[in-house]
Tab-separated table of C-alpha atoms in Angstrom:
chain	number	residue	atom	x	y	z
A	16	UNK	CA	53.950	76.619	39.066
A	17	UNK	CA	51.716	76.825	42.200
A	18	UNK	CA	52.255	73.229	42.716
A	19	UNK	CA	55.733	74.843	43.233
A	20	UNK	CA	54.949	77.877	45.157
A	21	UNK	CA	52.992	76.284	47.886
A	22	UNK	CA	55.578	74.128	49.426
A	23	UNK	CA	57.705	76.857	49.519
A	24	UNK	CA	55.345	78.803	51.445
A	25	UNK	CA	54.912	76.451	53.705
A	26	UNK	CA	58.514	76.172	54.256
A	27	UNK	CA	58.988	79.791	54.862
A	28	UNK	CA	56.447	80.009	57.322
A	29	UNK	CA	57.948	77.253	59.698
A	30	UNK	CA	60.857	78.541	59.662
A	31	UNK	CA	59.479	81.604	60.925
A	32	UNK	CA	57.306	79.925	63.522
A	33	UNK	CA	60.952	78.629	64.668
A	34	UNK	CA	62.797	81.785	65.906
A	35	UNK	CA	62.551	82.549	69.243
A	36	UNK	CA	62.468	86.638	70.343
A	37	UNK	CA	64.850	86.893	73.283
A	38	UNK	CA	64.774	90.709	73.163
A	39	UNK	CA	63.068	92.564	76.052
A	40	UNK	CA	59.874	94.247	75.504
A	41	UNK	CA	60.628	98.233	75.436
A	42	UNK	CA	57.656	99.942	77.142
A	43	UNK	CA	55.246	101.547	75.098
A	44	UNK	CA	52.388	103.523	75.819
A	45	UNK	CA	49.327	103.535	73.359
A	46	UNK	CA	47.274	106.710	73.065
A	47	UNK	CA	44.263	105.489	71.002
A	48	UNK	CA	43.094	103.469	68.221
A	49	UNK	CA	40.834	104.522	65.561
A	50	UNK	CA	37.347	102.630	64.197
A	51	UNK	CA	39.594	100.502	61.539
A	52	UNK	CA	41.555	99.455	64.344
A	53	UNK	CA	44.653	101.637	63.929
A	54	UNK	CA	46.294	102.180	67.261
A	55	UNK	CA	49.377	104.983	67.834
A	56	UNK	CA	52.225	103.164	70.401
A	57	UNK	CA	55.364	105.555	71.804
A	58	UNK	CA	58.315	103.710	72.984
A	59	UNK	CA	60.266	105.498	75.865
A	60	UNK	CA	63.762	104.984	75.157
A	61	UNK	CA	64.869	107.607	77.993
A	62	UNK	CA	67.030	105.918	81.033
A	63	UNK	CA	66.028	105.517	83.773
A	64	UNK	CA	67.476	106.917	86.879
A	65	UNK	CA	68.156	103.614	88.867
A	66	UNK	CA	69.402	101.889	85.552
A	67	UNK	CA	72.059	105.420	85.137
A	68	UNK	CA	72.961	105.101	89.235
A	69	UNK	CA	73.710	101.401	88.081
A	70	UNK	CA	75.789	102.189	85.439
A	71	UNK	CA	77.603	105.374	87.001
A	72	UNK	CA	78.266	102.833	90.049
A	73	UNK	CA	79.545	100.041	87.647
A	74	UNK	CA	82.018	102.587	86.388
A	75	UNK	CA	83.396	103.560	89.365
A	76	UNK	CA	86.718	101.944	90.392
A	77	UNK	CA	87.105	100.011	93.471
A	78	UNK	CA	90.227	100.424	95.055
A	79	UNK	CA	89.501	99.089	98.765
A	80	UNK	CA	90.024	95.201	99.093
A	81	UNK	CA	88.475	94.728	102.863
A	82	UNK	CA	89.822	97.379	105.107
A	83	UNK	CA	92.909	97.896	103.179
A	84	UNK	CA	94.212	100.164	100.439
A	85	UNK	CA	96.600	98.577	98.121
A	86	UNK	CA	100.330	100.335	97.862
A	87	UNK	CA	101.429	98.999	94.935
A	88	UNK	CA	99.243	98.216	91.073
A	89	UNK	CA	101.301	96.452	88.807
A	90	UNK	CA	101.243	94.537	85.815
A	91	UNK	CA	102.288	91.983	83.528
A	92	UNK	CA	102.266	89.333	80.870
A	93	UNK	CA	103.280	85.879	81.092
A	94	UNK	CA	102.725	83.580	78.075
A	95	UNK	CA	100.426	85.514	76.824
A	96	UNK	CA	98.256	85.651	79.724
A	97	UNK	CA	97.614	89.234	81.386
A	98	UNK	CA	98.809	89.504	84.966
A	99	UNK	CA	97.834	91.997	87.402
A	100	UNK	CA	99.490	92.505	90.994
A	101	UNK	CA	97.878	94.384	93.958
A	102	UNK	CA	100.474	94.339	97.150
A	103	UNK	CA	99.353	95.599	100.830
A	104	UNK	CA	101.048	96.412	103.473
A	105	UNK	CA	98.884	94.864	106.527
A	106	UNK	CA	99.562	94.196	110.218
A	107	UNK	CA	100.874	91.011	111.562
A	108	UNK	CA	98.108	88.509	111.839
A	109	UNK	CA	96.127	89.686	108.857
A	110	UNK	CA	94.402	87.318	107.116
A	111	UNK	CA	95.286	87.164	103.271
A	112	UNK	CA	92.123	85.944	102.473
A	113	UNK	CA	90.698	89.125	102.991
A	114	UNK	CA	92.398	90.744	100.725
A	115	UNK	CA	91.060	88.764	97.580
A	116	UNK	CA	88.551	90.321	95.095
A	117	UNK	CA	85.989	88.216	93.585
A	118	UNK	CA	84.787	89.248	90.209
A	119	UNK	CA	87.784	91.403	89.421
A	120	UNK	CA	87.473	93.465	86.331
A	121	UNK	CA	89.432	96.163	85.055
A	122	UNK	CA	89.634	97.959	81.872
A	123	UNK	CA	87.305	95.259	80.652
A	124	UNK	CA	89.388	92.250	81.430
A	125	UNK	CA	88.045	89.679	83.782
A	126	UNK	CA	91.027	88.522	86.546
A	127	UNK	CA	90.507	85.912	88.957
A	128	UNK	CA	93.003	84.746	91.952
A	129	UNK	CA	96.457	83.179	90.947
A	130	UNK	CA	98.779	83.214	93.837
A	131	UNK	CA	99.255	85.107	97.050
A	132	UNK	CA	102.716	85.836	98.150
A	133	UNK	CA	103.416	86.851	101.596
A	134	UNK	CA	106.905	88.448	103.538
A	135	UNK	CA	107.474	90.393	106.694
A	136	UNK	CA	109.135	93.371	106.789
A	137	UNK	CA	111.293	94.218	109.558
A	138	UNK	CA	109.817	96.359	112.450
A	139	UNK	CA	111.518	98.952	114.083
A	140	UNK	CA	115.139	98.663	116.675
A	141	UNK	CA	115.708	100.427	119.600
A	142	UNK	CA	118.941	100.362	122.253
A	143	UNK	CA	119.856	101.173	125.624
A	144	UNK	CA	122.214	100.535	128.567
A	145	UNK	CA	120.643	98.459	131.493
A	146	UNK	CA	121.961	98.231	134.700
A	147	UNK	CA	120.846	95.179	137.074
A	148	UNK	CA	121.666	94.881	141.212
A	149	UNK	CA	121.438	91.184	142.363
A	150	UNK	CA	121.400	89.840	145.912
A	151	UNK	CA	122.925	86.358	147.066
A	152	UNK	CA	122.793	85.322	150.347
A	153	UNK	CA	126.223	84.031	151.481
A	154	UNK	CA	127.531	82.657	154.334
A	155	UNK	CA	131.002	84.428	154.468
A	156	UNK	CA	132.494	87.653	153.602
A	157	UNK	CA	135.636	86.996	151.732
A	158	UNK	CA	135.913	88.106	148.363
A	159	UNK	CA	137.238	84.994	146.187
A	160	UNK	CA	134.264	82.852	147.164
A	161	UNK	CA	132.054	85.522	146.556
A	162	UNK	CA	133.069	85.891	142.913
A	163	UNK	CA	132.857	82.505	142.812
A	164	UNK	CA	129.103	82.810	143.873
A	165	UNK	CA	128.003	84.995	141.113
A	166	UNK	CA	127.487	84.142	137.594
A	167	UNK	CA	129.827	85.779	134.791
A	168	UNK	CA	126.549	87.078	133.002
A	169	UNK	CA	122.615	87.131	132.971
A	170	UNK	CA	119.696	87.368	130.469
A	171	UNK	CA	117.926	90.141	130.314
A	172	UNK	CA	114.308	90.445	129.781
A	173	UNK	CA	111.845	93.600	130.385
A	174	UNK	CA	109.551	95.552	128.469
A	175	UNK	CA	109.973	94.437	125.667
A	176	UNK	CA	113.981	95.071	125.483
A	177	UNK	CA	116.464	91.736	125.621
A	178	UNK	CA	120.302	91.170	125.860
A	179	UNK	CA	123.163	90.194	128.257
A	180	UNK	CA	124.257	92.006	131.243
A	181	UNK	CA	127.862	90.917	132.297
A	182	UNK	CA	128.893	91.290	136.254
A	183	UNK	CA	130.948	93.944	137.121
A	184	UNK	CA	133.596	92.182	139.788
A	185	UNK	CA	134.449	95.333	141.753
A	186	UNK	CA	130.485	96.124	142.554
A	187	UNK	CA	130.365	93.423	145.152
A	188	UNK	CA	130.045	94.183	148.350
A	189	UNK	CA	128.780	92.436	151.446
A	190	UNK	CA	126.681	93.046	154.610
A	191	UNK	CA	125.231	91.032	157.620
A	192	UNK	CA	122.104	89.569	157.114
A	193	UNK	CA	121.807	88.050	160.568
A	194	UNK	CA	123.479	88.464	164.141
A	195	UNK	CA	123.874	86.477	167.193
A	196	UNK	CA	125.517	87.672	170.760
A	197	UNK	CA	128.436	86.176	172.306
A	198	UNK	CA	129.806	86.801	176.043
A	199	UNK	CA	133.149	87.640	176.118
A	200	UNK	CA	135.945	88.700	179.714
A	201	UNK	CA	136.799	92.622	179.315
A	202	UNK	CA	140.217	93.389	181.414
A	203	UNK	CA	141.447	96.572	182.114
A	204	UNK	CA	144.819	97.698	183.750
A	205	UNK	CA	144.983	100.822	186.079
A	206	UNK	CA	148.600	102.193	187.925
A	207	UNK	CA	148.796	103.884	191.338
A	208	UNK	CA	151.588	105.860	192.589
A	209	UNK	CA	153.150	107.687	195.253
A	210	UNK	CA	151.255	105.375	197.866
A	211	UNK	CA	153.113	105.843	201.317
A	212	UNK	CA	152.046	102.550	201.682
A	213	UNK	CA	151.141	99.166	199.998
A	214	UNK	CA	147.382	99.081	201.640
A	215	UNK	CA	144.503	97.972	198.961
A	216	UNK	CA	142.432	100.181	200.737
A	217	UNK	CA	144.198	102.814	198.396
A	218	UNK	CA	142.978	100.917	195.144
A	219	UNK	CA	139.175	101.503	194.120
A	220	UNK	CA	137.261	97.670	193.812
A	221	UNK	CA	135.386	98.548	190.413
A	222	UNK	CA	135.848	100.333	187.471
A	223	UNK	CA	134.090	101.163	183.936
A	224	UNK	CA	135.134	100.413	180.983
A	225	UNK	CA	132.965	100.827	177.327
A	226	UNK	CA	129.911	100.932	180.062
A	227	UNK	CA	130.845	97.395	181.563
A	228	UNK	CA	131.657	97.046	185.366
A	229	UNK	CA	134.868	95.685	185.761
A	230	UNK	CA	135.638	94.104	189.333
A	231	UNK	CA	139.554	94.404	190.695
A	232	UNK	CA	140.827	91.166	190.080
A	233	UNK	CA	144.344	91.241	191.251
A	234	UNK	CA	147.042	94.131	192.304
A	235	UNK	CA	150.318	94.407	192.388
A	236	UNK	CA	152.361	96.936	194.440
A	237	UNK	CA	156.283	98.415	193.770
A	238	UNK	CA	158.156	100.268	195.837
A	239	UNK	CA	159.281	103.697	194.829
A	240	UNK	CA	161.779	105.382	197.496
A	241	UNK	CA	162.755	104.610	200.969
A	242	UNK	CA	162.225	107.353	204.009
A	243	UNK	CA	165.873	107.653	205.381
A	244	UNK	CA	169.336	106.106	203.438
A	245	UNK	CA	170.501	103.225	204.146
A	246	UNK	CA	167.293	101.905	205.177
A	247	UNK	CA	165.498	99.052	203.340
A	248	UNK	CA	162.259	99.890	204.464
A	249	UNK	CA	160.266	101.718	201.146
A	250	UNK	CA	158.456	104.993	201.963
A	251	UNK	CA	156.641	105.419	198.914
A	252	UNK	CA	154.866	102.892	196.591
A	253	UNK	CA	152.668	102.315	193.408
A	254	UNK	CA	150.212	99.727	192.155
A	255	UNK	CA	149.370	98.562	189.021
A	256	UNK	CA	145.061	97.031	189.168
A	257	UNK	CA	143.858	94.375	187.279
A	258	UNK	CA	140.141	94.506	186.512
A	259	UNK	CA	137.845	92.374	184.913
A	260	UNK	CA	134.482	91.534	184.131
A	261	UNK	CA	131.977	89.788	181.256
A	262	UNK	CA	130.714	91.902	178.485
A	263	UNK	CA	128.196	91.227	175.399
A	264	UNK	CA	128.816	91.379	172.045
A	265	UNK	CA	126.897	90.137	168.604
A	266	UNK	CA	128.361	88.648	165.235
A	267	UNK	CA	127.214	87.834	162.209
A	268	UNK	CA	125.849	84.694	161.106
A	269	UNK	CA	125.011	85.183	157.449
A	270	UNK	CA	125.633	87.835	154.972
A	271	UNK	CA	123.975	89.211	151.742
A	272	UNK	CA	125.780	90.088	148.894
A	273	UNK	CA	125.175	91.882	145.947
A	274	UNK	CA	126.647	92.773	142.561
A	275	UNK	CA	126.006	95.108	139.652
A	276	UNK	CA	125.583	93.688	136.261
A	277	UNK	CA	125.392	96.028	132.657
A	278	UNK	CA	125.061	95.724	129.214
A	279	UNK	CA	123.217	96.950	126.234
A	280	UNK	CA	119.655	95.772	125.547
A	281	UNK	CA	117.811	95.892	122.424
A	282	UNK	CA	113.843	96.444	121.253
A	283	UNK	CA	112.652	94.890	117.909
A	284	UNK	CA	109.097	96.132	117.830
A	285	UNK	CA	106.797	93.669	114.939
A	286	UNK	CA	106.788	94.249	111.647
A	287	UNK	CA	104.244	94.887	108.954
A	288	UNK	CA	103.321	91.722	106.353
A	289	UNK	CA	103.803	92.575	102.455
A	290	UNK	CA	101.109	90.545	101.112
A	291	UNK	CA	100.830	90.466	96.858
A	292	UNK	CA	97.768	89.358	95.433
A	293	UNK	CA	98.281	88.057	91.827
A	294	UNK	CA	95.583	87.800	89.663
A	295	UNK	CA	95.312	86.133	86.285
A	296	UNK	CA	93.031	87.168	82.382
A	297	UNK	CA	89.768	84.939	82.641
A	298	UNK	CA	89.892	83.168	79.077
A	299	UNK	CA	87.228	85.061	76.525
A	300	UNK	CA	85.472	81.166	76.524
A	301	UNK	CA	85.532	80.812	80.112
A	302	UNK	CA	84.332	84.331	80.901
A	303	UNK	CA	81.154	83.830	78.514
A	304	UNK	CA	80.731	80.258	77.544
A	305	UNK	CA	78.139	79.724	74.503
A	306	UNK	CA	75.579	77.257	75.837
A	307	UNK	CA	75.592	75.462	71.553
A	308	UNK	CA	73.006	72.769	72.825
A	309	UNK	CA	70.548	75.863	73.286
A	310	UNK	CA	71.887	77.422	69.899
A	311	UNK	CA	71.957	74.210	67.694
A	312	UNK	CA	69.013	72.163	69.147
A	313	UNK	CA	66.599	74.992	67.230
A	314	UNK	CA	68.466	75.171	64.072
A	315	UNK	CA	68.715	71.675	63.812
A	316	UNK	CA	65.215	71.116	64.166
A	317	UNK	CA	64.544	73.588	61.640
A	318	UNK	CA	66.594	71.600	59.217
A	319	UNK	CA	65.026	68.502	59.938
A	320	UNK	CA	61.492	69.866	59.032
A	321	UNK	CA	62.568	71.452	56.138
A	322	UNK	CA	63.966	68.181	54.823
A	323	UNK	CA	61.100	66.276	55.988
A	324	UNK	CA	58.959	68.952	53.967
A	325	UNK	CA	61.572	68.669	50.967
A	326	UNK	CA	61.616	65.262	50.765
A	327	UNK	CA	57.644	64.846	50.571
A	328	UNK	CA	57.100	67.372	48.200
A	329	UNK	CA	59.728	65.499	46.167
A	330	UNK	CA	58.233	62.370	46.949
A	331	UNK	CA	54.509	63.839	45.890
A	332	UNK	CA	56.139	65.145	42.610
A	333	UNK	CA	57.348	62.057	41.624
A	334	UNK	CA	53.752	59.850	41.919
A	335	UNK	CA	52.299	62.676	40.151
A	336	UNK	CA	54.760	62.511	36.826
A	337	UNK	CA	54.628	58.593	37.309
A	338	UNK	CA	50.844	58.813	36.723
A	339	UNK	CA	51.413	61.180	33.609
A	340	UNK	CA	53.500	58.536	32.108
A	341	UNK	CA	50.830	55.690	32.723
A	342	UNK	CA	47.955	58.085	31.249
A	343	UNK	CA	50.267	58.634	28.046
A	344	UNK	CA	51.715	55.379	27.767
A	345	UNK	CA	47.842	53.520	27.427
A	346	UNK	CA	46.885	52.398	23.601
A	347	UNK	CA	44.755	55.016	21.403
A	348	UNK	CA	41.707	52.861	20.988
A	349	UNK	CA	41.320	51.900	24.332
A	350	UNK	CA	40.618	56.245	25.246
A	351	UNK	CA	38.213	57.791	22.950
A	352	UNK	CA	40.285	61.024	23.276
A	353	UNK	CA	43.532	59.891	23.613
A	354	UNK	CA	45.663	62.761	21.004
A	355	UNK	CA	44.325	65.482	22.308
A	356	UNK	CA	46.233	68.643	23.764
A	357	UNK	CA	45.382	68.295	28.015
A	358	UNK	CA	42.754	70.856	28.727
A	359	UNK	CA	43.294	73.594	31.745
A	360	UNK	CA	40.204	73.171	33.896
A	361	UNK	CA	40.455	75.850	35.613
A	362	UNK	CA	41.285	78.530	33.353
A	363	UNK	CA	38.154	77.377	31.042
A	364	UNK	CA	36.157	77.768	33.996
A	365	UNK	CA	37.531	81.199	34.848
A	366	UNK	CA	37.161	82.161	31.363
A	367	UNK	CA	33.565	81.085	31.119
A	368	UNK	CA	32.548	82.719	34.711
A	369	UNK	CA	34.109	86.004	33.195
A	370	UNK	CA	31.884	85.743	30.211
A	371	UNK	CA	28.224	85.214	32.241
A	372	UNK	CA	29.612	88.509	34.442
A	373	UNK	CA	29.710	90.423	31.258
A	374	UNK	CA	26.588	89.510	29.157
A	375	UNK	CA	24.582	90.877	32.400
């Protein structure tokens, strides 16, 4: 029986040897010990107040992804994996990257990044009426050619606002741009009458006319009446003066034109980029993967001694009934006390120990 017992033992107590504490040591505090060695240990169990501000801050909620609030939480299920959907609303030239959030958990459910989907939204429109004045320099004043020199419509670009202005045909109008002076004869015709003569003397040599002196170029006498009747002779006469001189004038040489063009403009101001985030359930084995190499290299060693231990107990077992046999199997004569009932060594020399401890 203790033949039995003992390889057992030994068993147990390898296996034993084999397990491995991962647990953390609480902290305990001894307060003394008396002379057999007895020592008194408290464990403080009581949080600690970094480990609660941990834990309060772990259960806080995160909303904020960058500088950004989402507008929109949403979500769903898609072949039996859990969505869930954060949209923004973000400026143009956002990056989307900087709306992803690593290490995403909520309600206990590990997400990480599926997709990002991205649209603009329209911005704002605004209108108004614009009216344009353009200048053309021309070279004459008539009015066919200078429709012809202006353009049926023009883009418009300012501030923002862009359209078509369309010209306005009766807005053009024309004035001189440059001059140059000419010289040019100025006449003028004056009449004399009731002369009693046909003397020049009678007829002034200049005269004025728009502030240009005019010399008498030529005159030219009629008579009017004679003195007595039937006499030829003329008593009375007039004159009609030709004067003339040279007088200065300027003309144009070029002329600028202009023309009105109007139409209605219009203002898109940028829109705003609708950015969704989609994030997909982390797989229970992917979110904590069981290192089994760690697990089943121990256990498996285990095993293996055990057998080992098994297997030569077994093994020891074995030689010792084989040598039983060979002891029982020799002939009578050859064993002077072969026949007789085996004798328990030790129990003879237990009993005989307990009787020399009582006869003193």
């Amino acid at each position: 029986m203790r033949t039995i017992r003992t390889p057992l033992l030994a068993c147990l107590l390898i296996l034993s040897m084999s397990v491995t504490a991962f647990a953390a040591e609480q902290p305990q505090t001894v307060i003394g010990a008396d002379e057999n060695g007895t020592s008194i240990a408290i464990t403080d169990i009581t949080p600690r107040e970094d480990e609660e501000n941990a834990q309060t801050a772990g259960q806080q909620t995160n909303y904020r992804a960058g500088s950004f609030y989402p507008i929109e939480i949403q979500t769903a299920e898609e072949g039996g994996i859990r969505l869930l959907v954060k949209t923004f609303l973000v400026p143009q030239g956002t990056d989307p990257a900087a709306l992803i959030e690593e290490g995403l958990t909520r309600r206990g459910v590990e997400y990480q990044v599926s997709d990002i989907l991205r649209r603009e939204v329209a911005g704002e429109s605004e209108s108004k009426t614009v009216t344009e004045t353009v200048a053309m320099p021309s070279e004459t004043d008539d009015a066919q050619e200078l429709l012809e020199l202006f353009a049926g419509s023009i883009p418009y670009s300012q501030d923002g606002f862009a359209g078509t202005l369309t010209l306005e045909p009766e807005s053009i109008k024309t004035k001189a741009a440059d001059t140059e002076g000419y010289a040019y004869t100025l006449k003028d015709t004056k009449e004399f009458s009731g002369l009693d003569r046909n003397d020049p003397y009678y007829i002034p040599k200049t005269s004025q006319k728009n502030g240009v002196a005019l010399q008498l170029a030529d005159v030219r006498w009629e008579p009017m009446a004679s003195a007595a009747e039937n006499s030829e002779v003329p008593s009375l006469f007039s004159a009609t003066a030709t004067y003339t001189g040279t007088a200065w004038g300027s003309k144009a040489s070029g002329y600028l034109a202009t023309a009105t063009y109007s139409g209605e403009v219009r203002k898109t101001s940028a829109g705003d980029l609708l950015v969704s985030v989609v994030y997909e359930e982390i797989p229970m084995e992917t979110a904590a993967s069981i290192n089994w190499s760690a697990v089943l290299l121990p256990v498996l060693g285990i095993v293996l001694g055990a057998g080992l231990l098994a297997g030569g107990w077994l093994g020891a077992k074995r030689l010792l009934q084989k040598r039983r046999q060979k002891k029982t199997s020799q002939p009578v004569g050859s064993d002077p006390y072969a026949g007789r009932p085996p004798m328990d060594m030790p129990e003879l020399l237990y009993e005989m120990d307990r009787g020399l401890e009582e006869n003193r």
